[in-house]
GROMACS .gro file of N, CA, C and O in nm:
model
  504
    1UNK      N    1   0.082  -0.118   0.000
    1UNK     CA    2   0.000   0.000   0.000
    1UNK      C    3   0.087   0.125   0.000
    1UNK      O    4   0.062   0.218  -0.072
    2UNK      N    5   0.192   0.129   0.080
    2UNK     CA    6   0.277   0.246   0.091
    2UNK      C    7   0.343   0.285  -0.041
    2UNK      O    8   0.351   0.403  -0.075
    3UNK      N    9   0.393   0.186  -0.116
    3UNK     CA   10   0.460   0.216  -0.241
    3UNK      C   11   0.362   0.270  -0.344
    3UNK      O   12   0.395   0.361  -0.419
    4UNK      N   13   0.243   0.215  -0.349
    4UNK     CA   14   0.142   0.265  -0.444
    4UNK      C   15   0.101   0.408  -0.408
    4UNK      O   16   0.079   0.491  -0.495
    5UNK      N   17   0.093   0.436  -0.279
    5UNK     CA   18   0.058   0.571  -0.233
    5UNK      C   19   0.167   0.670  -0.275
    5UNK      O   20   0.137   0.778  -0.327
    6UNK      N   21   0.291   0.633  -0.256
    6UNK     CA   22   0.402   0.720  -0.295
    6UNK      C   23   0.401   0.744  -0.445
    6UNK      O   24   0.420   0.857  -0.492
    7UNK      N   25   0.378   0.639  -0.524
    7UNK     CA   26   0.372   0.654  -0.669
    7UNK      C   27   0.258   0.747  -0.710
    7UNK      O   28   0.274   0.829  -0.800
    8UNK      N   29   0.143   0.733  -0.645
    8UNK     CA   30   0.028   0.818  -0.677
    8UNK      C   31   0.059   0.965  -0.647
    8UNK      O   32   0.026   1.053  -0.727
    9UNK      N   33   0.122   0.990  -0.535
    9UNK     CA   34   0.158   1.128  -0.500
    9UNK      C   35   0.258   1.183  -0.601
    9UNK      O   36   0.247   1.296  -0.647
   10UNK      N   37   0.356   1.101  -0.636
   10UNK     CA   38   0.457   1.144  -0.733
   10UNK      C   39   0.391   1.179  -0.866
   10UNK      O   40   0.422   1.282  -0.925
   11UNK      N   41   0.298   1.096  -0.912
   11UNK     CA   42   0.228   1.123  -1.038
   11UNK      C   43   0.143   1.250  -1.027
   11UNK      O   44   0.138   1.330  -1.120
   12UNK      N   45   0.078   1.267  -0.913
   12UNK     CA   46  -0.005   1.386  -0.892
   12UNK      C   47   0.081   1.512  -0.895
   12UNK      O   48   0.046   1.611  -0.959
   13UNK      N   49   0.195   1.509  -0.827
   13UNK     CA   50   0.285   1.625  -0.827
   13UNK      C   51   0.334   1.655  -0.967
   13UNK      O   52   0.339   1.770  -1.008
   14UNK      N   53   0.370   1.550  -1.040
   14UNK     CA   54   0.424   1.570  -1.175
   14UNK      C   55   0.317   1.614  -1.274
   14UNK      O   56   0.349   1.676  -1.375
   15UNK      N   57   0.191   1.580  -1.247
   15UNK     CA   58   0.082   1.620  -1.336
   15UNK      C   59   0.034   1.762  -1.308
   15UNK      O   60  -0.025   1.827  -1.393
   16UNK      N   61   0.059   1.812  -1.187
   16UNK     CA   62   0.014   1.946  -1.149
   16UNK      C   63   0.086   2.050  -1.234
   16UNK      O   64   0.205   2.042  -1.257
   17UNK      N   65   0.012   2.149  -1.277
   17UNK     CA   66   0.070   2.257  -1.357
   17UNK      C   67   0.035   2.389  -1.290
   17UNK      O   68  -0.037   2.471  -1.345
   18UNK      N   69   0.089   2.406  -1.170
   18UNK     CA   70   0.057   2.528  -1.095
   18UNK      C   71   0.169   2.631  -1.102
   18UNK      O   72   0.163   2.736  -1.040
   19UNK      N   73   0.275   2.599  -1.176
   19UNK     CA   74   0.387   2.692  -1.190
   19UNK      C   75   0.482   2.692  -1.072
   19UNK      O   76   0.583   2.760  -1.074
   20UNK      N   77   0.449   2.617  -0.967
   20UNK     CA   78   0.534   2.616  -0.847
   20UNK      C   79   0.636   2.503  -0.850
   20UNK      O   80   0.735   2.510  -0.780
   21UNK      N   81   0.608   2.401  -0.927
   21UNK     CA   82   0.697   2.285  -0.930
   21UNK      C   83   0.809   2.305  -1.031
   21UNK      O   84   0.792   2.378  -1.130
   22UNK      N   85   0.922   2.242  -1.009
   22UNK     CA   86   1.031   2.250  -1.108
   22UNK      C   87   0.986   2.188  -1.239
   22UNK      O   88   0.893   2.108  -1.244
   23UNK      N   89   1.053   2.226  -1.347
   23UNK     CA   90   1.013   2.175  -1.479
   23UNK      C   91   1.049   2.029  -1.497
   23UNK      O   92   0.984   1.959  -1.573
   24UNK      N   93   1.152   1.980  -1.430
   24UNK     CA   94   1.185   1.838  -1.441
   24UNK      C   95   1.097   1.759  -1.345
   24UNK      O   96   1.059   1.808  -1.239
   25UNK      N   97   1.063   1.636  -1.384
   25UNK     CA   98   0.975   1.554  -1.299
   25UNK      C   99   1.035   1.529  -1.160
   25UNK      O  100   1.155   1.514  -1.146
   26UNK      N  101   0.948   1.526  -1.063
   26UNK     CA  102   0.990   1.492  -0.928
   26UNK      C  103   1.001   1.340  -0.919
   26UNK      O  104   0.911   1.268  -0.960
   27UNK      N  105   1.113   1.293  -0.867
   27UNK     CA  106   1.134   1.149  -0.850
   27UNK      C  107   1.158   1.122  -0.703
   27UNK      O  108   1.251   1.177  -0.645
   28UNK      N  109   1.074   1.039  -0.646
   28UNK     CA  110   1.089   1.001  -0.506
   28UNK      C  111   1.165   0.870  -0.501
   28UNK      O  112   1.119   0.769  -0.553
   29UNK      N  113   1.281   0.872  -0.439
   29UNK     CA  114   1.357   0.748  -0.425
   29UNK      C  115   1.294   0.663  -0.316
   29UNK      O  116   1.251   0.714  -0.213
   30UNK      N  117   1.290   0.532  -0.342
   30UNK     CA  118   1.230   0.439  -0.247
   30UNK      C  119   1.332   0.331  -0.213
   30UNK      O  120   1.415   0.295  -0.295
   31UNK      N  121   1.324   0.284  -0.092
   31UNK     CA  122   1.406   0.170  -0.049
   31UNK      C  123   1.312   0.062   0.002
   31UNK      O  124   1.220   0.090   0.079
   32UNK      N  125   1.334  -0.059  -0.044
   32UNK     CA  126   1.255  -0.173   0.001
   32UNK      C  127   1.351  -0.281   0.047
   32UNK      O  128   1.445  -0.315  -0.026
   33UNK      N  129   1.330  -0.330   0.166
   33UNK     CA  130   1.417  -0.436   0.219
   33UNK      C  131   1.365  -0.571   0.172
   33UNK      O  132   1.250  -0.606   0.198
   34UNK      N  133   1.450  -0.644   0.104
   34UNK     CA  134   1.413  -0.776   0.053
   34UNK      C  135   1.537  -0.864   0.052
   34UNK      O  136   1.650  -0.816   0.040
   35UNK      N  137   1.514  -0.993   0.062
   35UNK     CA  138   1.625  -1.088   0.054
   35UNK      C  139   1.715  -1.087   0.176
   35UNK      O  140   1.833  -1.123   0.167
   36UNK      N  141   1.660  -1.048   0.289
   36UNK     CA  142   1.742  -1.047   0.411
   36UNK      C  143   1.696  -1.151   0.513
   36UNK      O  144   1.769  -1.182   0.605
   37UNK      N  145   1.577  -1.202   0.496
   37UNK     CA  146   1.523  -1.302   0.588
   37UNK      C  147   1.468  -1.416   0.504
   37UNK      O  148   1.360  -1.404   0.445
   38UNK      N  149   1.542  -1.524   0.494
   38UNK     CA  150   1.503  -1.635   0.406
   38UNK      C  151   1.559  -1.765   0.462
   38UNK      O  152   1.658  -1.766   0.534
   39UNK      N  153   1.492  -1.874   0.431
   39UNK     CA  154   1.540  -2.007   0.470
   39UNK      C  155   1.621  -2.069   0.357
   39UNK      O  156   1.725  -2.127   0.378
   40UNK      N  157   1.567  -2.057   0.236
   40UNK     CA  158   1.634  -2.111   0.118
   40UNK      C  159   1.679  -1.993   0.033
   40UNK      O  160   1.607  -1.893   0.020
   41UNK      N  161   1.797  -2.002  -0.026
   41UNK     CA  162   1.849  -1.892  -0.106
   41UNK      C  163   1.752  -1.855  -0.218
   41UNK      O  164   1.734  -1.737  -0.249
   42UNK      N  165   1.688  -1.954  -0.277
   42UNK     CA  166   1.593  -1.926  -0.385
   42UNK      C  167   1.483  -1.832  -0.337
   42UNK      O  168   1.443  -1.740  -0.409
   43UNK      N  169   1.434  -1.852  -0.217
   43UNK     CA  170   1.330  -1.765  -0.161
   43UNK      C  171   1.379  -1.623  -0.141
   43UNK      O  172   1.306  -1.526  -0.165
   44UNK      N  173   1.504  -1.608  -0.099
   44UNK     CA  174   1.560  -1.475  -0.080
   44UNK      C  175   1.578  -1.401  -0.212
   44UNK      O  176   1.545  -1.283  -0.224
   45UNK      N  177   1.630  -1.471  -0.312
   45UNK     CA  178   1.651  -1.410  -0.444
   45UNK      C  179   1.515  -1.381  -0.509
   45UNK      O  180   1.496  -1.277  -0.573
   46UNK      N  181   1.419  -1.471  -0.491
   46UNK     CA  182   1.284  -1.448  -0.544
   46UNK      C  183   1.224  -1.323  -0.483
   46UNK      O  184   1.162  -1.242  -0.553
   47UNK      N  185   1.241  -1.302  -0.353
   47UNK     CA  186   1.187  -1.183  -0.287
   47UNK      C  187   1.247  -1.055  -0.346
   47UNK      O  188   1.175  -0.956  -0.366
   48UNK      N  189   1.374  -1.058  -0.378
   48UNK     CA  190   1.439  -0.942  -0.439
   48UNK      C  191   1.383  -0.918  -0.579
   48UNK      O  192   1.347  -0.806  -0.615
   49UNK      N  193   1.375  -1.025  -0.657
   49UNK     CA  194   1.322  -1.015  -0.793
   49UNK      C  195   1.179  -0.963  -0.792
   49UNK      O  196   1.143  -0.874  -0.870
   50UNK      N  197   1.096  -1.017  -0.704
   50UNK     CA  198   0.956  -0.974  -0.697
   50UNK      C  199   0.944  -0.829  -0.652
   50UNK      O  200   0.858  -0.756  -0.701
   51UNK      N  201   1.029  -0.785  -0.561
   51UNK     CA  202   1.026  -0.645  -0.517
   51UNK      C  203   1.056  -0.553  -0.635
   51UNK      O  204   0.986  -0.453  -0.656
   52UNK      N  205   1.156  -0.586  -0.712
   52UNK     CA  206   1.192  -0.503  -0.827
   52UNK      C  207   1.080  -0.501  -0.930
   52UNK      O  208   1.041  -0.396  -0.980
   53UNK      N  209   1.025  -0.618  -0.959
   53UNK     CA  210   0.923  -0.629  -1.065
   53UNK      C  211   0.788  -0.573  -1.022
   53UNK      O  212   0.725  -0.499  -1.096
   54UNK      N  213   0.740  -0.610  -0.904
   54UNK     CA  214   0.604  -0.576  -0.866
   54UNK      C  215   0.591  -0.439  -0.799
   54UNK      O  216   0.483  -0.382  -0.798
   55UNK      N  217   0.699  -0.389  -0.743
   55UNK     CA  218   0.693  -0.256  -0.682
   55UNK      C  219   0.741  -0.149  -0.780
   55UNK      O  220   0.746  -0.032  -0.746
   56UNK      N  221   0.774  -0.191  -0.901
   56UNK     CA  222   0.817  -0.100  -1.007
   56UNK      C  223   0.932  -0.011  -0.960
   56UNK      O  224   0.931   0.110  -0.980
   57UNK      N  225   1.029  -0.073  -0.894
   57UNK     CA  226   1.144   0.004  -0.846
   57UNK      C  227   1.224   0.053  -0.966
   57UNK      O  228   1.255  -0.023  -1.057
   58UNK      N  229   1.255   0.179  -0.963
   58UNK     CA  230   1.327   0.242  -1.073
   58UNK      C  231   1.473   0.258  -1.034
   58UNK      O  232   1.511   0.238  -0.919
   59UNK      N  233   1.558   0.295  -1.131
   59UNK     CA  234   1.702   0.305  -1.102
   59UNK      C  235   1.739   0.394  -0.984
   59UNK      O  236   1.839   0.369  -0.918
   60UNK      N  237   1.660   0.494  -0.953
   60UNK     CA  238   1.693   0.582  -0.841
   60UNK      C  239   1.648   0.525  -0.706
   60UNK      O  240   1.674   0.584  -0.603
   61UNK      N  241   1.580   0.413  -0.710
   61UNK     CA  242   1.538   0.345  -0.587
   61UNK      C  243   1.638   0.235  -0.556
   61UNK      O  244   1.727   0.208  -0.635
   62UNK      N  245   1.621   0.170  -0.440
   62UNK     CA  246   1.717   0.065  -0.406
   62UNK      C  247   1.653  -0.046  -0.325
   62UNK      O  248   1.548  -0.027  -0.266
   63UNK      N  249   1.720  -0.160  -0.327
   63UNK     CA  250   1.682  -0.273  -0.243
   63UNK      C  251   1.773  -0.268  -0.121
   63UNK      O  252   1.896  -0.267  -0.135
   64UNK      N  253   1.715  -0.265  -0.003
   64UNK     CA  254   1.795  -0.264   0.119
   64UNK      C  255   1.843  -0.405   0.152
   64UNK      O  256   1.769  -0.501   0.139
   65UNK      N  257   1.966  -0.417   0.190
   65UNK     CA  258   2.033  -0.540   0.232
   65UNK      C  259   2.054  -0.639   0.117
   65UNK      O  260   2.165  -0.658   0.075
   66UNK      N  261   1.950  -0.707   0.070
   66UNK     CA  262   1.961  -0.805  -0.038
   66UNK      C  263   2.068  -0.910  -0.009
   66UNK      O  264   2.144  -0.951  -0.095
   67UNK      N  265   2.073  -0.955   0.114
   67UNK     CA  266   2.176  -1.049   0.160
   67UNK      C  267   2.179  -1.176   0.077
   67UNK      O  268   2.286  -1.232   0.052
   68UNK      N  269   2.064  -1.220   0.028
   68UNK     CA  270   2.058  -1.345  -0.048
   68UNK      C  271   2.148  -1.344  -0.171
   68UNK      O  272   2.195  -1.448  -0.215
   69UNK      N  273   2.176  -1.225  -0.224
   69UNK     CA  274   2.261  -1.216  -0.343
   69UNK      C  275   2.407  -1.244  -0.312
   69UNK      O  276   2.484  -1.278  -0.401
   70UNK      N  277   2.447  -1.229  -0.187
   70UNK     CA  278   2.587  -1.247  -0.152
   70UNK      C  279   2.616  -1.373  -0.073
   70UNK      O  280   2.729  -1.393  -0.028
   71UNK      N  281   2.517  -1.458  -0.058
   71UNK     CA  282   2.535  -1.580   0.021
   71UNK      C  283   2.604  -1.687  -0.063
   71UNK      O  284   2.567  -1.712  -0.177
   72UNK      N  285   2.704  -1.749  -0.004
   72UNK     CA  286   2.774  -1.860  -0.069
   72UNK      C  287   2.690  -1.986  -0.045
   72UNK      O  288   2.675  -2.031   0.070
   73UNK      N  289   2.632  -2.045  -0.151
   73UNK     CA  290   2.543  -2.160  -0.133
   73UNK      C  291   2.602  -2.275  -0.052
   73UNK      O  292   2.536  -2.329   0.036
   74UNK      N  293   2.725  -2.311  -0.079
   74UNK     CA  294   2.786  -2.425  -0.009
   74UNK      C  295   2.790  -2.399   0.142
   74UNK      O  296   2.756  -2.486   0.222
   75UNK      N  297   2.828  -2.279   0.181
   75UNK     CA  298   2.835  -2.245   0.324
   75UNK      C  299   2.694  -2.239   0.383
   75UNK      O  300   2.669  -2.292   0.492
   76UNK      N  301   2.601  -2.178   0.310
   76UNK     CA  302   2.462  -2.164   0.359
   76UNK      C  303   2.400  -2.300   0.388
   76UNK      O  304   2.348  -2.324   0.496
   77UNK      N  305   2.407  -2.389   0.290
   77UNK     CA  306   2.343  -2.520   0.307
   77UNK      C  307   2.420  -2.610   0.402
   77UNK      O  308   2.360  -2.693   0.471
   78UNK      N  309   2.550  -2.594   0.409
   78UNK     CA  310   2.630  -2.673   0.503
   78UNK      C  311   2.592  -2.638   0.647
   78UNK      O  312   2.577  -2.727   0.731
   79UNK      N  313   2.576  -2.509   0.677
   79UNK     CA  314   2.538  -2.470   0.813
   79UNK      C  315   2.398  -2.518   0.849
   79UNK      O  316   2.367  -2.532   0.967
   80UNK      N  317   2.316  -2.543   0.749
   80UNK     CA  318   2.181  -2.595   0.774
   80UNK      C  319   2.176  -2.747   0.761
   80UNK      O  320   2.068  -2.805   0.755
   81UNK      N  321   2.294  -2.808   0.752
   81UNK     CA  322   2.306  -2.953   0.738
   81UNK      C  323   2.225  -3.005   0.618
   81UNK      O  324   2.168  -3.113   0.622
   82UNK      N  325   2.220  -2.922   0.515
   82UNK     CA  326   2.153  -2.956   0.388
   82UNK      C  327   2.006  -2.989   0.406
   82UNK      O  328   1.950  -3.068   0.331
   83UNK      N  329   1.943  -2.928   0.506
   83UNK     CA  330   1.800  -2.944   0.529
   83UNK      C  331   1.737  -2.805   0.541
   83UNK      O  332   1.782  -2.724   0.621
   84UNK      N  333   1.636  -2.782   0.462
   84UNK     CA  334   1.562  -2.656   0.468
   84UNK      C  335   1.419  -2.688   0.508
   84UNK      O  336   1.351  -2.768   0.444
   85UNK      N  337   1.375  -2.629   0.616
   85UNK     CA  338   1.237  -2.648   0.661
   85UNK      C  339   1.160  -2.521   0.624
   85UNK      O  340   1.194  -2.412   0.669
   86UNK      N  341   1.061  -2.539   0.541
   86UNK     CA  342   0.981  -2.426   0.494
   86UNK      C  343   0.838  -2.473   0.471
   86UNK      O  344   0.811  -2.593   0.475
   87UNK      N  345   0.749  -2.381   0.446
   87UNK     CA  346   0.610  -2.420   0.420
   87UNK      C  347   0.598  -2.476   0.278
   87UNK      O  348   0.682  -2.448   0.192
   88UNK      N  349   0.494  -2.552   0.257
   88UNK     CA  350   0.469  -2.606   0.122
   88UNK      C  351   0.446  -2.492   0.023
   88UNK      O  352   0.492  -2.497  -0.090
   89UNK      N  353   0.375  -2.390   0.068
   89UNK     CA  354   0.347  -2.276  -0.021
   89UNK      C  355   0.476  -2.204  -0.061
   89UNK      O  356   0.495  -2.170  -0.177
   90UNK      N  357   0.564  -2.183   0.035
   90UNK     CA  358   0.691  -2.117   0.007
   90UNK      C  359   0.774  -2.200  -0.091
   90UNK      O  360   0.832  -2.147  -0.185
   91UNK      N  361   0.778  -2.330  -0.070
   91UNK     CA  362   0.852  -2.419  -0.159
   91UNK      C  363   0.793  -2.417  -0.299
   91UNK      O  364   0.865  -2.411  -0.399
   92UNK      N  365   0.660  -2.423  -0.309
   92UNK     CA  366   0.594  -2.418  -0.439
   92UNK      C  367   0.625  -2.286  -0.510
   92UNK      O  368   0.658  -2.284  -0.628
   93UNK      N  369   0.616  -2.175  -0.437
   93UNK     CA  370   0.646  -2.044  -0.496
   93UNK      C  371   0.791  -2.040  -0.547
   93UNK      O  372   0.816  -1.988  -0.656
   94UNK      N  373   0.883  -2.094  -0.469
   94UNK     CA  374   1.024  -2.096  -0.511
   94UNK      C  375   1.043  -2.181  -0.637
   94UNK      O  376   1.113  -2.141  -0.730
   95UNK      N  377   0.981  -2.299  -0.640
   95UNK     CA  378   0.995  -2.387  -0.756
   95UNK      C  379   0.938  -2.323  -0.882
   95UNK      O  380   1.001  -2.327  -0.989
   96UNK      N  381   0.820  -2.267  -0.871
   96UNK     CA  382   0.757  -2.203  -0.988
   96UNK      C  383   0.842  -2.086  -1.034
   96UNK      O  384   0.865  -2.068  -1.154
   97UNK      N  385   0.894  -2.008  -0.939
   97UNK     CA  386   0.980  -1.895  -0.976
   97UNK      C  387   1.106  -1.944  -1.045
   97UNK      O  388   1.146  -1.889  -1.149
   98UNK      N  389   1.171  -2.046  -0.991
   98UNK     CA  390   1.294  -2.099  -1.052
   98UNK      C  391   1.266  -2.144  -1.195
   98UNK      O  392   1.340  -2.111  -1.288
   99UNK      N  393   1.159  -2.220  -1.213
   99UNK     CA  394   1.130  -2.276  -1.344
   99UNK      C  395   1.090  -2.171  -1.447
   99UNK      O  396   1.142  -2.169  -1.559
  100UNK      N  397   0.998  -2.084  -1.411
  100UNK     CA  398   0.945  -1.991  -1.509
  100UNK      C  399   1.028  -1.863  -1.525
  100UNK      O  400   1.051  -1.818  -1.636
  101UNK      N  401   1.076  -1.807  -1.416
  101UNK     CA  402   1.160  -1.687  -1.426
  101UNK      C  403   1.295  -1.724  -1.488
  101UNK      O  404   1.350  -1.649  -1.568
  102UNK      N  405   1.343  -1.842  -1.452
  102UNK     CA  406   1.467  -1.890  -1.513
  102UNK      C  407   1.454  -1.901  -1.664
  102UNK      O  408   1.543  -1.861  -1.738
  103UNK      N  409   1.342  -1.954  -1.710
  103UNK     CA  410   1.318  -1.967  -1.854
  103UNK      C  411   1.313  -1.829  -1.920
  103UNK      O  412   1.370  -1.808  -2.027
  104UNK      N  413   1.245  -1.734  -1.854
  104UNK     CA  414   1.238  -1.597  -1.908
  104UNK      C  415   1.378  -1.537  -1.924
  104UNK      O  416   1.403  -1.462  -2.019
  105UNK      N  417   1.466  -1.568  -1.831
  105UNK     CA  418   1.601  -1.511  -1.834
  105UNK      C  419   1.700  -1.594  -1.914
  105UNK      O  420   1.817  -1.559  -1.924
  106UNK      N  421   1.653  -1.707  -1.969
  106UNK     CA  422   1.740  -1.791  -2.051
  106UNK      C  423   1.834  -1.880  -1.972
  106UNK      O  424   1.936  -1.924  -2.023
  107UNK      N  425   1.797  -1.909  -1.846
  107UNK     CA  426   1.878  -1.998  -1.763
  107UNK      C  427   1.850  -2.142  -1.805
  107UNK      O  428   1.734  -2.183  -1.813
  108UNK      N  429   1.955  -2.217  -1.831
  108UNK     CA  430   1.938  -2.356  -1.871
  108UNK      C  431   1.948  -2.446  -1.749
  108UNK      O  432   2.043  -2.436  -1.671
  109UNK      N  433   1.849  -2.533  -1.735
  109UNK     CA  434   1.848  -2.628  -1.624
  109UNK      C  435   1.859  -2.767  -1.685
  109UNK      O  436   1.789  -2.798  -1.782
  110UNK      N  437   1.944  -2.849  -1.628
  110UNK     CA  438   1.959  -2.988  -1.672
  110UNK      C  439   1.820  -3.050  -1.683
  110UNK      O  440   1.737  -3.034  -1.593
  111UNK      N  441   1.791  -3.121  -1.792
  111UNK     CA  442   1.656  -3.171  -1.817
  111UNK      C  443   1.605  -3.265  -1.707
  111UNK      O  444   1.487  -3.262  -1.672
  112UNK      N  445   1.692  -3.349  -1.651
  112UNK     CA  446   1.645  -3.438  -1.544
  112UNK      C  447   1.614  -3.358  -1.417
  112UNK      O  448   1.516  -3.387  -1.348
  113UNK      N  449   1.694  -3.256  -1.387
  113UNK     CA  450   1.666  -3.171  -1.271
  113UNK      C  451   1.538  -3.091  -1.294
  113UNK      O  452   1.454  -3.081  -1.204
  114UNK      N  453   1.521  -3.039  -1.415
  114UNK     CA  454   1.398  -2.964  -1.445
  114UNK      C  455   1.275  -3.053  -1.428
  114UNK      O  456   1.174  -3.012  -1.372
  115UNK      N  457   1.284  -3.175  -1.476
  115UNK     CA  458   1.173  -3.270  -1.462
  115UNK      C  459   1.143  -3.297  -1.315
  115UNK      O  460   1.026  -3.300  -1.273
  116UNK      N  461   1.247  -3.314  -1.235
  116UNK     CA  462   1.231  -3.339  -1.092
  116UNK      C  463   1.165  -3.218  -1.023
  116UNK      O  464   1.074  -3.234  -0.941
  117UNK      N  465   1.209  -3.098  -1.059
  117UNK     CA  466   1.150  -2.976  -1.000
  117UNK      C  467   1.004  -2.960  -1.040
  117UNK      O  468   0.919  -2.923  -0.959
  118UNK      N  469   0.974  -2.989  -1.167
  118UNK     CA  470   0.835  -2.981  -1.214
  118UNK      C  471   0.745  -3.081  -1.142
  118UNK      O  472   0.633  -3.050  -1.106
  119UNK      N  473   0.795  -3.203  -1.123
  119UNK     CA  474   0.716  -3.305  -1.054
  119UNK      C  475   0.689  -3.263  -0.910
  119UNK      O  476   0.577  -3.279  -0.860
  120UNK      N  477   0.790  -3.209  -0.844
  120UNK     CA  478   0.771  -3.164  -0.705
  120UNK      C  479   0.671  -3.050  -0.700
  120UNK      O  480   0.582  -3.047  -0.614
  121UNK      N  481   0.682  -2.956  -0.794
  121UNK     CA  482   0.589  -2.842  -0.797
  121UNK      C  483   0.446  -2.891  -0.823
  121UNK      O  484   0.352  -2.846  -0.757
  122UNK      N  485   0.432  -2.985  -0.915
  122UNK     CA  486   0.299  -3.039  -0.946
  122UNK      C  487   0.240  -3.109  -0.825
  122UNK      O  488   0.122  -3.091  -0.793
  123UNK      N  489   0.321  -3.185  -0.754
  123UNK     CA  490   0.275  -3.255  -0.633
  123UNK      C  491   0.232  -3.155  -0.527
  123UNK      O  492   0.127  -3.172  -0.463
  124UNK      N  493   0.311  -3.051  -0.506
  124UNK     CA  494   0.276  -2.950  -0.405
  124UNK      C  495   0.149  -2.874  -0.446
  124UNK      O  496   0.067  -2.840  -0.361
  125UNK      N  497   0.136  -2.847  -0.574
  125UNK     CA  498   0.018  -2.775  -0.623
  125UNK      C  499  -0.109  -2.855  -0.599
  125UNK      O  500  -0.211  -2.801  -0.560
  126UNK      N  501  -0.101  -2.986  -0.621
  126UNK     CA  502  -0.221  -3.071  -0.605
  126UNK      C  503  -0.249  -3.093  -0.459
  126UNK      O  504  -0.353  -3.114  -0.413
   0.00000   0.00000   0.00000
């Protein structure tokens, strides 16, 4: 709600023609914290991607922390003893994001791994 409100105000200010505003558009920089609290790295990176895409963050805005982008997978999963406990919904969201966003970005996934991920996603969905 807050981001939409800020965007609406920004648009209103930029649409006003009262002679008081500068001639260049007003840009309100926004910061959104994402990718700092996650169980699985995929969930953290997905949160960052979704913040950028769905909150329409522009170049003058920023993602706060984004820790998931700097996590070394081997260390992360080793400290968790290679077990991630998460909700079924979170796992399904991560799998769907990996499969479909990866395809959009041209990420190639080994066909047997892709099949395994699809089967797990289908099982969770049902």
